Amino acid sequence: MKAKNDKKTIWAWCMFDWANQSYNMVITSTIFPAYYVFYTTFQNSSPNHDKVTFFGHEFVNTVILTYVLGAAYLLIVILLPILTSIADYRGNKKRYLQFFTWLGALSCAGLFWFKPVQTGIPALELPLIFYALACIGYCGGFVFYNSYLPQIATDDQMDNVSAKGFMYGYAGSLVMQLLCLVVIEDPRLFGLKEEIHQALPERMSFLLIFVWWMGFSIIPFRLLPKSEPAPGKHNYNVFTGGFKELARVFKKIQTLPLLKRFLSSFFFYSVGVQTIMLVAANFASKELHMPDDTLIEIILSIQVVGIIGAWLTAKVSGKIGNVKTLVGLVSIWTVLCLLVYFISSTPQFFVAAIVVGAVMGGVQSISRSTYSKYLPPNIPDTASFFSFYDVTEKFAIVVGLFTFGKVESLTGKMRDSALALDCFFAIGLILMVVLMFAENKANKEVLVVA
């Protein structure tokens, strides 16, 4: 087995992030949502212009897309403890990494056959199943990808290696998005001279995700080291053990008041943060009728600003502390989500998107590091605690997506759904302020004792 901190191994690990973040950009954030909304909407002003049929039931087009994504994340929440157990105890994590990568990439390729029809709305059952499976493949692969970090890096290098993977992911997604944008804007450069009316350039981008995701994943598949079963755990039941671990961690958290308060706040504001990131493209396409190329350019801007925002947030938190920084970030999110209700033009959306980019990466990175700092010192089972963190975040996504979809189905307006999400932000902000005062009190008590 190679020694930890091997440069070639770390590079291979980072290339997995480079490979799969193309899915996150193109399928969940830009091209597919815009493509879906356009081709599932009748170009008229009838009351049912955005109604679609899914397995015999009628839905608003964006509502069923939100529900399907929420169902995928719900399945991930159920699978996550089992997958974490497998990663920890079975010693065959690379095989599962390959399986989920193939699942996600092939599902993206399957979206190529989701094409417009001459009259009416195309059948949605198979495309939306592929859409859900792509999400499961992406999230499932990340469980095993993350589990490699302690195996390839020493404790003092984990932060640097993790940040490097994050940067590779952003860079890879930007390159892939630009390539897809060129294909859509000038398809004849790639020899696509026919069937433009069948949205071939957009559909080709889904195939490009498959090629990119699988092509670059070959690098980590070949170079990442083999894993060994955890000692003394050969008879460990991975199907029940993960849930027992989560229950044990939950009981432990009840004895840690600051950590418990943080997780409560984290859950509520994550409902808003994660949902907005997943449905922003649908909002722009449906509510603002934004052209695909404009939407893609704005999302690209968000990614660039997100890198800068994460860096600046780290600097600020180093000076004023994590909790105060989070109070500021969640306050911005709360105001921003309220203002979304009043957005009516592309310039307004662009300004809001830049603000989202500035606080998006920061709130995610600071949340995770804050959670780490609240963990008890020298605990041997950090993986179990981070599994609980991941389950909390994914369950927040489920709640957010189903809330967003339900409100839209009741009112017919995505703007009303944004107001519903703002309630979660407000609760998260209040709980974070309570945590700030509790932390200050705890620090004063420590000083008095000292």
PDB file of C-alpha atoms in Angstrom, residues 4-301:
ATOM      1  CA  LYS A   4      -0.143   8.706   2.596  1.00  0.00           C
ATOM      2  CA  ASN A   5       0.248  12.138   0.950  1.00  0.00           C
ATOM      3  CA  ASP A   6       1.449  10.563  -2.298  1.00  0.00           C
ATOM      4  CA  LYS A   7       1.096  13.295  -4.950  1.00  0.00           C
ATOM      5  CA  LYS A   8      -0.013  10.961  -7.725  1.00  0.00           C
ATOM      6  CA  THR A   9      -2.675   9.333  -5.555  1.00  0.00           C
ATOM      7  CA  ILE A  10      -4.001  12.698  -4.378  1.00  0.00           C
ATOM      8  CA  TRP A  11      -4.140  13.927  -7.980  1.00  0.00           C
ATOM      9  CA  ALA A  12      -6.118  10.826  -8.957  1.00  0.00           C
ATOM     10  CA  TRP A  13      -8.517  11.419  -6.063  1.00  0.00           C
ATOM     11  CA  CYS A  14      -9.061  15.041  -7.099  1.00  0.00           C
ATOM     12  CA  MET A  15      -9.742  13.969 -10.685  1.00  0.00           C
ATOM     13  CA  PHE A  16     -12.883  12.169  -9.513  1.00  0.00           C
ATOM     14  CA  ASP A  17     -14.244  15.550  -8.418  1.00  0.00           C
ATOM     15  CA  TRP A  18     -13.136  17.016 -11.747  1.00  0.00           C
ATOM     16  CA  ALA A  19     -15.086  14.267 -13.514  1.00  0.00           C
ATOM     17  CA  ASN A  20     -18.406  14.164 -11.679  1.00  0.00           C
ATOM     18  CA  GLN A  21     -19.033  17.857 -11.003  1.00  0.00           C
ATOM     19  CA  SER A  22     -19.937  18.166 -14.683  1.00  0.00           C
ATOM     20  CA  TYR A  23     -23.186  16.383 -13.759  1.00  0.00           C
ATOM     21  CA  ASN A  24     -23.924  18.855 -10.998  1.00  0.00           C
ATOM     22  CA  MET A  25     -23.468  21.803 -13.331  1.00  0.00           C
ATOM     23  CA  VAL A  26     -25.135  20.646 -16.561  1.00  0.00           C
ATOM     24  CA  ILE A  27     -27.865  18.271 -15.348  1.00  0.00           C
ATOM     25  CA  THR A  28     -29.053  19.894 -12.113  1.00  0.00           C
ATOM     26  CA  SER A  29     -28.153  23.557 -12.606  1.00  0.00           C
ATOM     27  CA  THR A  30     -28.177  24.699 -16.223  1.00  0.00           C
ATOM     28  CA  ILE A  31     -28.890  22.915 -19.484  1.00  0.00           C
ATOM     29  CA  PHE A  32     -31.234  20.091 -18.481  1.00  0.00           C
ATOM     30  CA  PRO A  33     -33.591  22.178 -16.274  1.00  0.00           C
ATOM     31  CA  ALA A  34     -33.931  24.849 -18.982  1.00  0.00           C
ATOM     32  CA  TYR A  35     -34.377  22.210 -21.693  1.00  0.00           C
ATOM     33  CA  TYR A  36     -36.983  20.366 -19.619  1.00  0.00           C
ATOM     34  CA  VAL A  37     -39.055  23.471 -18.835  1.00  0.00           C
ATOM     35  CA  PHE A  38     -39.060  24.634 -22.472  1.00  0.00           C
ATOM     36  CA  TYR A  39     -40.127  21.322 -23.996  1.00  0.00           C
ATOM     37  CA  THR A  40     -42.733  20.510 -21.350  1.00  0.00           C
ATOM     38  CA  THR A  41     -44.522  23.844 -21.691  1.00  0.00           C
ATOM     39  CA  PHE A  42     -47.125  24.567 -24.360  1.00  0.00           C
ATOM     40  CA  GLN A  43     -46.249  27.831 -26.070  1.00  0.00           C
ATOM     41  CA  ASN A  44     -49.635  29.445 -25.430  1.00  0.00           C
ATOM     42  CA  SER A  45     -51.474  31.221 -22.648  1.00  0.00           C
ATOM     43  CA  SER A  46     -53.910  28.456 -21.720  1.00  0.00           C
ATOM     44  CA  PRO A  47     -54.327  27.665 -17.997  1.00  0.00           C
ATOM     45  CA  ASN A  48     -52.883  24.178 -18.548  1.00  0.00           C
ATOM     46  CA  HIS A  49     -49.869  25.276 -20.596  1.00  0.00           C
ATOM     47  CA  ASP A  50     -47.436  23.832 -18.019  1.00  0.00           C
ATOM     48  CA  LYS A  51     -49.309  20.624 -17.115  1.00  0.00           C
ATOM     49  CA  VAL A  52     -47.705  17.231 -17.794  1.00  0.00           C
ATOM     50  CA  THR A  53     -48.646  13.597 -17.205  1.00  0.00           C
ATOM     51  CA  PHE A  54     -46.420  11.273 -15.186  1.00  0.00           C
ATOM     52  CA  PHE A  55     -47.545   7.641 -14.805  1.00  0.00           C
ATOM     53  CA  GLY A  56     -51.152   8.665 -15.439  1.00  0.00           C
ATOM     54  CA  HIS A  57     -51.226  11.570 -12.973  1.00  0.00           C
ATOM     55  CA  GLU A  58     -51.247  15.247 -13.908  1.00  0.00           C
ATOM     56  CA  PHE A  59     -48.660  17.630 -12.439  1.00  0.00           C
ATOM     57  CA  VAL A  60     -47.226  21.064 -13.091  1.00  0.00           C
ATOM     58  CA  ASN A  61     -44.028  20.393 -15.066  1.00  0.00           C
ATOM     59  CA  THR A  62     -41.625  21.943 -12.554  1.00  0.00           C
ATOM     60  CA  VAL A  63     -43.463  20.394  -9.601  1.00  0.00           C
ATOM     61  CA  ILE A  64     -42.981  16.811 -10.789  1.00  0.00           C
ATOM     62  CA  LEU A  65     -39.325  17.537 -11.592  1.00  0.00           C
ATOM     63  CA  THR A  66     -38.877  18.800  -8.032  1.00  0.00           C
ATOM     64  CA  TYR A  67     -40.727  15.794  -6.589  1.00  0.00           C
ATOM     65  CA  VAL A  68     -38.616  13.318  -8.575  1.00  0.00           C
ATOM     66  CA  LEU A  69     -35.405  14.939  -7.371  1.00  0.00           C
ATOM     67  CA  GLY A  70     -36.760  14.963  -3.811  1.00  0.00           C
ATOM     68  CA  ALA A  71     -37.604  11.256  -4.070  1.00  0.00           C
ATOM     69  CA  ALA A  72     -34.067  10.544  -5.276  1.00  0.00           C
ATOM     70  CA  TYR A  73     -32.600  12.355  -2.278  1.00  0.00           C
ATOM     71  CA  LEU A  74     -34.997  10.549   0.057  1.00  0.00           C
ATOM     72  CA  LEU A  75     -33.692   7.236  -1.252  1.00  0.00           C
ATOM     73  CA  ILE A  76     -30.155   8.530  -0.730  1.00  0.00           C
ATOM     74  CA  VAL A  77     -30.995   9.383   2.902  1.00  0.00           C
ATOM     75  CA  ILE A  78     -32.153   5.789   3.400  1.00  0.00           C
ATOM     76  CA  LEU A  79     -29.138   4.316   1.613  1.00  0.00           C
ATOM     77  CA  LEU A  80     -26.508   6.602   3.138  1.00  0.00           C
ATOM     78  CA  PRO A  81     -26.045   4.722   6.453  1.00  0.00           C
ATOM     79  CA  ILE A  82     -25.729   1.429   4.550  1.00  0.00           C
ATOM     80  CA  LEU A  83     -23.266   2.889   2.045  1.00  0.00           C
ATOM     81  CA  THR A  84     -21.213   4.428   4.834  1.00  0.00           C
ATOM     82  CA  SER A  85     -21.039   1.048   6.587  1.00  0.00           C
ATOM     83  CA  ILE A  86     -19.873  -0.590   3.377  1.00  0.00           C
ATOM     84  CA  ALA A  87     -17.214   2.080   2.882  1.00  0.00           C
ATOM     85  CA  ASP A  88     -15.967   1.662   6.454  1.00  0.00           C
ATOM     86  CA  TYR A  89     -16.013  -2.100   6.885  1.00  0.00           C
ATOM     87  CA  ARG A  90     -16.051  -4.070   3.637  1.00  0.00           C
ATOM     88  CA  GLY A  91     -12.786  -3.016   2.030  1.00  0.00           C
ATOM     89  CA  ASN A  92     -14.173  -2.981  -1.540  1.00  0.00           C
ATOM     90  CA  LYS A  93     -15.030   0.701  -1.807  1.00  0.00           C
ATOM     91  CA  LYS A  94     -13.487   1.075  -5.280  1.00  0.00           C
ATOM     92  CA  ARG A  95     -15.955  -1.438  -6.725  1.00  0.00           C
ATOM     93  CA  TYR A  96     -18.887   0.551  -5.316  1.00  0.00           C
ATOM     94  CA  LEU A  97     -17.293   3.798  -6.477  1.00  0.00           C
ATOM     95  CA  GLN A  98     -17.242   2.366  -9.999  1.00  0.00           C
ATOM     96  CA  PHE A  99     -20.818   1.088  -9.766  1.00  0.00           C
ATOM     97  CA  PHE A 100     -22.327   4.427  -8.746  1.00  0.00           C
ATOM     98  CA  THR A 101     -20.216   6.288 -11.290  1.00  0.00           C
ATOM     99  CA  TRP A 102     -21.487   4.033 -14.084  1.00  0.00           C
ATOM    100  CA  LEU A 103     -25.040   4.426 -12.781  1.00  0.00           C
ATOM    101  CA  GLY A 104     -24.840   8.215 -12.819  1.00  0.00           C
ATOM    102  CA  ALA A 105     -23.008   8.569 -16.120  1.00  0.00           C
ATOM    103  CA  LEU A 106     -25.177   6.081 -18.031  1.00  0.00           C
ATOM    104  CA  SER A 107     -28.306   7.771 -16.688  1.00  0.00           C
ATOM    105  CA  CYS A 108     -27.058  11.095 -18.074  1.00  0.00           C
ATOM    106  CA  ALA A 109     -26.518   9.390 -21.430  1.00  0.00           C
ATOM    107  CA  GLY A 110     -30.082   8.070 -21.233  1.00  0.00           C
ATOM    108  CA  LEU A 111     -31.365  11.654 -21.188  1.00  0.00           C
ATOM    109  CA  PHE A 112     -30.205  11.963 -24.812  1.00  0.00           C
ATOM    110  CA  TRP A 113     -33.383  10.131 -25.852  1.00  0.00           C
ATOM    111  CA  PHE A 114     -35.565  12.722 -24.125  1.00  0.00           C
ATOM    112  CA  LYS A 115     -36.374  14.668 -27.284  1.00  0.00           C
ATOM    113  CA  PRO A 116     -39.185  16.987 -28.353  1.00  0.00           C
ATOM    114  CA  VAL A 117     -42.152  15.743 -30.363  1.00  0.00           C
ATOM    115  CA  GLN A 118     -43.977  17.548 -33.151  1.00  0.00           C
ATOM    116  CA  THR A 119     -47.198  17.906 -31.171  1.00  0.00           C
ATOM    117  CA  GLY A 120     -47.813  17.818 -27.433  1.00  0.00           C
ATOM    118  CA  ILE A 121     -45.436  16.951 -24.609  1.00  0.00           C
ATOM    119  CA  PRO A 122     -42.885  14.107 -24.833  1.00  0.00           C
ATOM    120  CA  ALA A 123     -43.303  11.091 -22.539  1.00  0.00           C
ATOM    121  CA  LEU A 124     -41.648  11.849 -19.195  1.00  0.00           C
ATOM    122  CA  GLU A 125     -41.585   8.547 -17.322  1.00  0.00           C
ATOM    123  CA  LEU A 126     -38.254   7.197 -18.591  1.00  0.00           C
ATOM    124  CA  PRO A 127     -36.412  10.553 -18.749  1.00  0.00           C
ATOM    125  CA  LEU A 128     -37.336  11.423 -15.165  1.00  0.00           C
ATOM    126  CA  ILE A 129     -36.295   7.963 -13.976  1.00  0.00           C
ATOM    127  CA  PHE A 130     -32.912   8.572 -15.631  1.00  0.00           C
ATOM    128  CA  TYR A 131     -32.835  12.000 -13.965  1.00  0.00           C
ATOM    129  CA  ALA A 132     -33.367  10.430 -10.527  1.00  0.00           C
ATOM    130  CA  LEU A 133     -30.849   7.630 -11.131  1.00  0.00           C
ATOM    131  CA  ALA A 134     -28.213  10.162 -12.195  1.00  0.00           C
ATOM    132  CA  CYS A 135     -28.686  11.941  -8.860  1.00  0.00           C
ATOM    133  CA  ILE A 136     -28.396   8.662  -6.931  1.00  0.00           C
ATOM    134  CA  GLY A 137     -25.251   7.728  -8.853  1.00  0.00           C
ATOM    135  CA  TYR A 138     -23.679  11.107  -8.165  1.00  0.00           C
ATOM    136  CA  CYS A 139     -24.443  11.131  -4.425  1.00  0.00           C
ATOM    137  CA  GLY A 140     -23.704   7.430  -3.927  1.00  0.00           C
ATOM    138  CA  GLY A 141     -20.297   7.778  -5.546  1.00  0.00           C
ATOM    139  CA  PHE A 142     -19.429  10.680  -3.284  1.00  0.00           C
ATOM    140  CA  VAL A 143     -19.859   8.519  -0.169  1.00  0.00           C
ATOM    141  CA  PHE A 144     -17.040   6.246  -1.289  1.00  0.00           C
ATOM    142  CA  TYR A 145     -14.998   9.109  -2.734  1.00  0.00           C
ATOM    143  CA  ASN A 146     -15.036  10.926   0.619  1.00  0.00           C
ATOM    144  CA  SER A 147     -14.167   7.731   2.487  1.00  0.00           C
ATOM    145  CA  TYR A 148     -10.824   7.607   0.651  1.00  0.00           C
ATOM    146  CA  LEU A 149      -9.607  10.857   2.221  1.00  0.00           C
ATOM    147  CA  PRO A 150      -8.303   9.378   5.521  1.00  0.00           C
ATOM    148  CA  GLN A 151      -6.646   6.609   3.500  1.00  0.00           C
ATOM    149  CA  ILE A 152      -4.633   8.915   1.217  1.00  0.00           C
ATOM    150  CA  ALA A 153      -3.848  11.912   3.465  1.00  0.00           C
ATOM    151  CA  THR A 154      -2.488  12.428   6.959  1.00  0.00           C
ATOM    152  CA  ASP A 155      -4.492  14.456   9.475  1.00  0.00           C
ATOM    153  CA  ASP A 156      -2.419  17.600   8.950  1.00  0.00           C
ATOM    154  CA  GLN A 157      -2.970  17.455   5.160  1.00  0.00           C
ATOM    155  CA  MET A 158      -6.675  16.553   5.015  1.00  0.00           C
ATOM    156  CA  ASP A 159      -7.886  20.160   4.839  1.00  0.00           C
ATOM    157  CA  ASN A 160      -5.497  20.972   1.997  1.00  0.00           C
ATOM    158  CA  VAL A 161      -6.320  17.819   0.045  1.00  0.00           C
ATOM    159  CA  SER A 162     -10.058  18.313   0.543  1.00  0.00           C
ATOM    160  CA  ALA A 163      -9.810  21.931  -0.649  1.00  0.00           C
ATOM    161  CA  LYS A 164      -7.806  20.791  -3.667  1.00  0.00           C
ATOM    162  CA  GLY A 165     -10.560  18.356  -4.635  1.00  0.00           C
ATOM    163  CA  PHE A 166     -13.105  21.161  -4.256  1.00  0.00           C
ATOM    164  CA  MET A 167     -11.094  23.383  -6.627  1.00  0.00           C
ATOM    165  CA  TYR A 168     -10.706  20.582  -9.174  1.00  0.00           C
ATOM    166  CA  GLY A 169     -14.468  20.074  -9.119  1.00  0.00           C
ATOM    167  CA  TYR A 170     -15.201  23.739  -9.772  1.00  0.00           C
ATOM    168  CA  ALA A 171     -12.620  23.893 -12.556  1.00  0.00           C
ATOM    169  CA  GLY A 172     -13.859  20.719 -14.235  1.00  0.00           C
ATOM    170  CA  SER A 173     -17.480  21.824 -14.154  1.00  0.00           C
ATOM    171  CA  LEU A 174     -16.589  25.202 -15.661  1.00  0.00           C
ATOM    172  CA  VAL A 175     -14.621  23.631 -18.516  1.00  0.00           C
ATOM    173  CA  MET A 176     -17.416  21.151 -19.259  1.00  0.00           C
ATOM    174  CA  GLN A 177     -20.066  23.854 -19.121  1.00  0.00           C
ATOM    175  CA  LEU A 178     -18.138  26.042 -21.560  1.00  0.00           C
ATOM    176  CA  LEU A 179     -17.772  23.102 -23.938  1.00  0.00           C
ATOM    177  CA  CYS A 180     -21.511  22.416 -23.805  1.00  0.00           C
ATOM    178  CA  LEU A 181     -22.218  26.106 -24.343  1.00  0.00           C
ATOM    179  CA  VAL A 182     -20.104  26.097 -27.515  1.00  0.00           C
ATOM    180  CA  VAL A 183     -21.961  23.005 -28.773  1.00  0.00           C
ATOM    181  CA  ILE A 184     -25.325  24.704 -28.207  1.00  0.00           C
ATOM    182  CA  GLU A 185     -24.314  28.121 -29.562  1.00  0.00           C
ATOM    183  CA  ASP A 186     -22.510  26.887 -32.703  1.00  0.00           C
ATOM    184  CA  PRO A 187     -23.359  23.196 -33.284  1.00  0.00           C
ATOM    185  CA  ARG A 188     -22.008  23.240 -36.833  1.00  0.00           C
ATOM    186  CA  LEU A 189     -18.478  23.434 -35.462  1.00  0.00           C
ATOM    187  CA  PHE A 190     -19.055  19.844 -34.361  1.00  0.00           C
ATOM    188  CA  GLY A 191     -20.678  18.693 -37.589  1.00  0.00           C
ATOM    189  CA  LEU A 192     -24.246  18.866 -36.237  1.00  0.00           C
ATOM    190  CA  LYS A 193     -25.887  20.052 -39.450  1.00  0.00           C
ATOM    191  CA  GLU A 194     -29.166  18.164 -39.250  1.00  0.00           C
ATOM    192  CA  GLU A 195     -32.008  17.665 -36.782  1.00  0.00           C
ATOM    193  CA  ILE A 196     -31.315  20.971 -35.040  1.00  0.00           C
ATOM    194  CA  HIS A 197     -35.092  21.240 -34.697  1.00  0.00           C
ATOM    195  CA  GLN A 198     -34.976  18.155 -32.453  1.00  0.00           C
ATOM    196  CA  ALA A 199     -32.736  19.984 -29.964  1.00  0.00           C
ATOM    197  CA  LEU A 200     -29.782  17.805 -30.914  1.00  0.00           C
ATOM    198  CA  PRO A 201     -27.125  20.216 -29.538  1.00  0.00           C
ATOM    199  CA  GLU A 202     -28.738  20.271 -26.085  1.00  0.00           C
ATOM    200  CA  ARG A 203     -29.172  16.499 -26.096  1.00  0.00           C
ATOM    201  CA  MET A 204     -25.568  16.055 -27.205  1.00  0.00           C
ATOM    202  CA  SER A 205     -24.509  17.852 -24.030  1.00  0.00           C
ATOM    203  CA  PHE A 206     -26.082  15.024 -22.011  1.00  0.00           C
ATOM    204  CA  LEU A 207     -23.933  12.521 -23.915  1.00  0.00           C
ATOM    205  CA  LEU A 208     -20.880  14.707 -23.338  1.00  0.00           C
ATOM    206  CA  ILE A 209     -21.486  14.446 -19.588  1.00  0.00           C
ATOM    207  CA  PHE A 210     -21.359  10.651 -19.905  1.00  0.00           C
ATOM    208  CA  VAL A 211     -18.081  10.798 -21.853  1.00  0.00           C
ATOM    209  CA  TRP A 212     -16.506  13.353 -19.502  1.00  0.00           C
ATOM    210  CA  TRP A 213     -17.675  11.677 -16.282  1.00  0.00           C
ATOM    211  CA  MET A 214     -16.609   8.165 -17.257  1.00  0.00           C
ATOM    212  CA  GLY A 215     -13.514   9.231 -19.181  1.00  0.00           C
ATOM    213  CA  PHE A 216     -11.855  11.128 -16.357  1.00  0.00           C
ATOM    214  CA  SER A 217     -13.084   8.651 -13.718  1.00  0.00           C
ATOM    215  CA  ILE A 218     -10.781   6.055 -15.268  1.00  0.00           C
ATOM    216  CA  ILE A 219      -7.897   7.902 -13.595  1.00  0.00           C
ATOM    217  CA  PRO A 220      -9.073   7.374  -9.981  1.00  0.00           C
ATOM    218  CA  PHE A 221     -10.318   3.882 -10.859  1.00  0.00           C
ATOM    219  CA  ARG A 222      -6.784   2.891 -11.859  1.00  0.00           C
ATOM    220  CA  LEU A 223      -4.661   4.865  -9.420  1.00  0.00           C
ATOM    221  CA  LEU A 224      -6.565   4.947  -6.139  1.00  0.00           C
ATOM    222  CA  PRO A 225      -5.321   2.259  -3.730  1.00  0.00           C
ATOM    223  CA  LYS A 226      -7.254  -0.819  -2.757  1.00  0.00           C
ATOM    224  CA  SER A 227      -8.932  -0.669   0.621  1.00  0.00           C
ATOM    225  CA  GLU A 228      -8.804  -3.214   3.409  1.00  0.00           C
ATOM    226  CA  PRO A 229     -11.688  -4.377   5.640  1.00  0.00           C
ATOM    227  CA  ALA A 230     -11.775  -2.701   9.036  1.00  0.00           C
ATOM    228  CA  PRO A 231     -10.041  -4.907  11.633  1.00  0.00           C
ATOM    229  CA  GLY A 232     -12.393  -6.944  13.779  1.00  0.00           C
ATOM    230  CA  LYS A 233     -15.411  -6.064  11.640  1.00  0.00           C
ATOM    231  CA  HIS A 234     -15.548  -9.004   9.222  1.00  0.00           C
ATOM    232  CA  ASN A 235     -18.940 -10.123  10.561  1.00  0.00           C
ATOM    233  CA  TYR A 236     -20.328  -6.591  10.754  1.00  0.00           C
ATOM    234  CA  ASN A 237     -23.888  -6.286   9.416  1.00  0.00           C
ATOM    235  CA  VAL A 238     -23.717  -3.341   7.010  1.00  0.00           C
ATOM    236  CA  PHE A 239     -27.497  -3.199   6.597  1.00  0.00           C
ATOM    237  CA  THR A 240     -28.267  -2.566  10.267  1.00  0.00           C
ATOM    238  CA  GLY A 241     -24.920  -1.374  11.589  1.00  0.00           C
ATOM    239  CA  GLY A 242     -25.080   2.005   9.878  1.00  0.00           C
ATOM    240  CA  PHE A 243     -28.463   2.833  11.387  1.00  0.00           C
ATOM    241  CA  LYS A 244     -27.278   1.715  14.833  1.00  0.00           C
ATOM    242  CA  GLU A 245     -24.259   4.000  14.462  1.00  0.00           C
ATOM    243  CA  LEU A 246     -26.497   6.954  13.582  1.00  0.00           C
ATOM    244  CA  ALA A 247     -28.701   6.251  16.610  1.00  0.00           C
ATOM    245  CA  ARG A 248     -25.628   6.130  18.839  1.00  0.00           C
ATOM    246  CA  VAL A 249     -24.323   9.422  17.415  1.00  0.00           C
ATOM    247  CA  PHE A 250     -27.746  11.039  17.900  1.00  0.00           C
ATOM    248  CA  LYS A 251     -27.713  10.083  21.600  1.00  0.00           C
ATOM    249  CA  LYS A 252     -24.183  11.434  21.950  1.00  0.00           C
ATOM    250  CA  ILE A 253     -25.163  14.746  20.331  1.00  0.00           C
ATOM    251  CA  GLN A 254     -27.905  15.221  22.953  1.00  0.00           C
ATOM    252  CA  THR A 255     -25.120  15.525  25.551  1.00  0.00           C
ATOM    253  CA  LEU A 256     -23.310  18.230  23.536  1.00  0.00           C
ATOM    254  CA  PRO A 257     -25.485  21.385  23.765  1.00  0.00           C
ATOM    255  CA  LEU A 258     -23.515  23.580  21.344  1.00  0.00           C
ATOM    256  CA  LEU A 259     -23.327  20.860  18.706  1.00  0.00           C
ATOM    257  CA  LYS A 260     -27.049  20.122  19.130  1.00  0.00           C
ATOM    258  CA  ARG A 261     -27.935  23.805  18.678  1.00  0.00           C
ATOM    259  CA  PHE A 262     -25.698  24.073  15.628  1.00  0.00           C
ATOM    260  CA  LEU A 263     -27.236  21.038  13.916  1.00  0.00           C
ATOM    261  CA  SER A 264     -30.747  22.372  14.532  1.00  0.00           C
ATOM    262  CA  SER A 265     -29.871  25.660  12.856  1.00  0.00           C
ATOM    263  CA  PHE A 266     -27.909  23.893  10.111  1.00  0.00           C
ATOM    264  CA  PHE A 267     -30.900  21.746   9.193  1.00  0.00           C
ATOM    265  CA  PHE A 268     -33.272  24.695   8.781  1.00  0.00           C
ATOM    266  CA  TYR A 269     -31.019  26.959   6.759  1.00  0.00           C
ATOM    267  CA  SER A 270     -29.829  24.006   4.658  1.00  0.00           C
ATOM    268  CA  VAL A 271     -33.455  23.436   3.621  1.00  0.00           C
ATOM    269  CA  GLY A 272     -33.288  26.855   1.987  1.00  0.00           C
ATOM    270  CA  VAL A 273     -29.712  26.893   0.707  1.00  0.00           C
ATOM    271  CA  GLN A 274     -29.726  23.479  -0.956  1.00  0.00           C
ATOM    272  CA  THR A 275     -33.209  23.860  -2.456  1.00  0.00           C
ATOM    273  CA  ILE A 276     -32.457  27.250  -3.997  1.00  0.00           C
ATOM    274  CA  MET A 277     -29.316  25.869  -5.600  1.00  0.00           C
ATOM    275  CA  LEU A 278     -31.325  23.017  -7.141  1.00  0.00           C
ATOM    276  CA  VAL A 279     -34.370  24.965  -8.386  1.00  0.00           C
ATOM    277  CA  ALA A 280     -32.836  28.310  -9.409  1.00  0.00           C
ATOM    278  CA  ALA A 281     -32.588  27.298 -13.069  1.00  0.00           C
ATOM    279  CA  ASN A 282     -36.249  26.215 -13.128  1.00  0.00           C
ATOM    280  CA  PHE A 283     -37.255  29.581 -11.656  1.00  0.00           C
ATOM    281  CA  ALA A 284     -35.272  31.527 -14.257  1.00  0.00           C
ATOM    282  CA  SER A 285     -36.642  29.488 -17.163  1.00  0.00           C
ATOM    283  CA  LYS A 286     -40.272  29.432 -16.069  1.00  0.00           C
ATOM    284  CA  GLU A 287     -40.858  32.675 -14.196  1.00  0.00           C
ATOM    285  CA  LEU A 288     -38.521  34.945 -16.174  1.00  0.00           C
ATOM    286  CA  HIS A 289     -38.524  33.094 -19.525  1.00  0.00           C
ATOM    287  CA  MET A 290     -34.756  33.445 -19.592  1.00  0.00           C
ATOM    288  CA  PRO A 291     -32.950  32.163 -22.731  1.00  0.00           C
ATOM    289  CA  ASP A 292     -30.754  29.111 -22.186  1.00  0.00           C
ATOM    290  CA  ASP A 293     -27.506  30.843 -23.156  1.00  0.00           C
ATOM    291  CA  THR A 294     -28.150  33.715 -20.733  1.00  0.00           C
ATOM    292  CA  LEU A 295     -28.966  31.293 -17.913  1.00  0.00           C
ATOM    293  CA  ILE A 296     -25.793  29.297 -18.542  1.00  0.00           C
ATOM    294  CA  GLU A 297     -23.657  32.444 -18.514  1.00  0.00           C
ATOM    295  CA  ILE A 298     -25.181  33.493 -15.189  1.00  0.00           C
ATOM    296  CA  ILE A 299     -24.598  30.061 -13.629  1.00  0.00           C
ATOM    297  CA  LEU A 300     -20.975  30.187 -14.812  1.00  0.00           C
ATOM    298  CA  SER A 301     -20.627  33.551 -13.089  1.00  0.00           C
TER     299      SER A 301
END
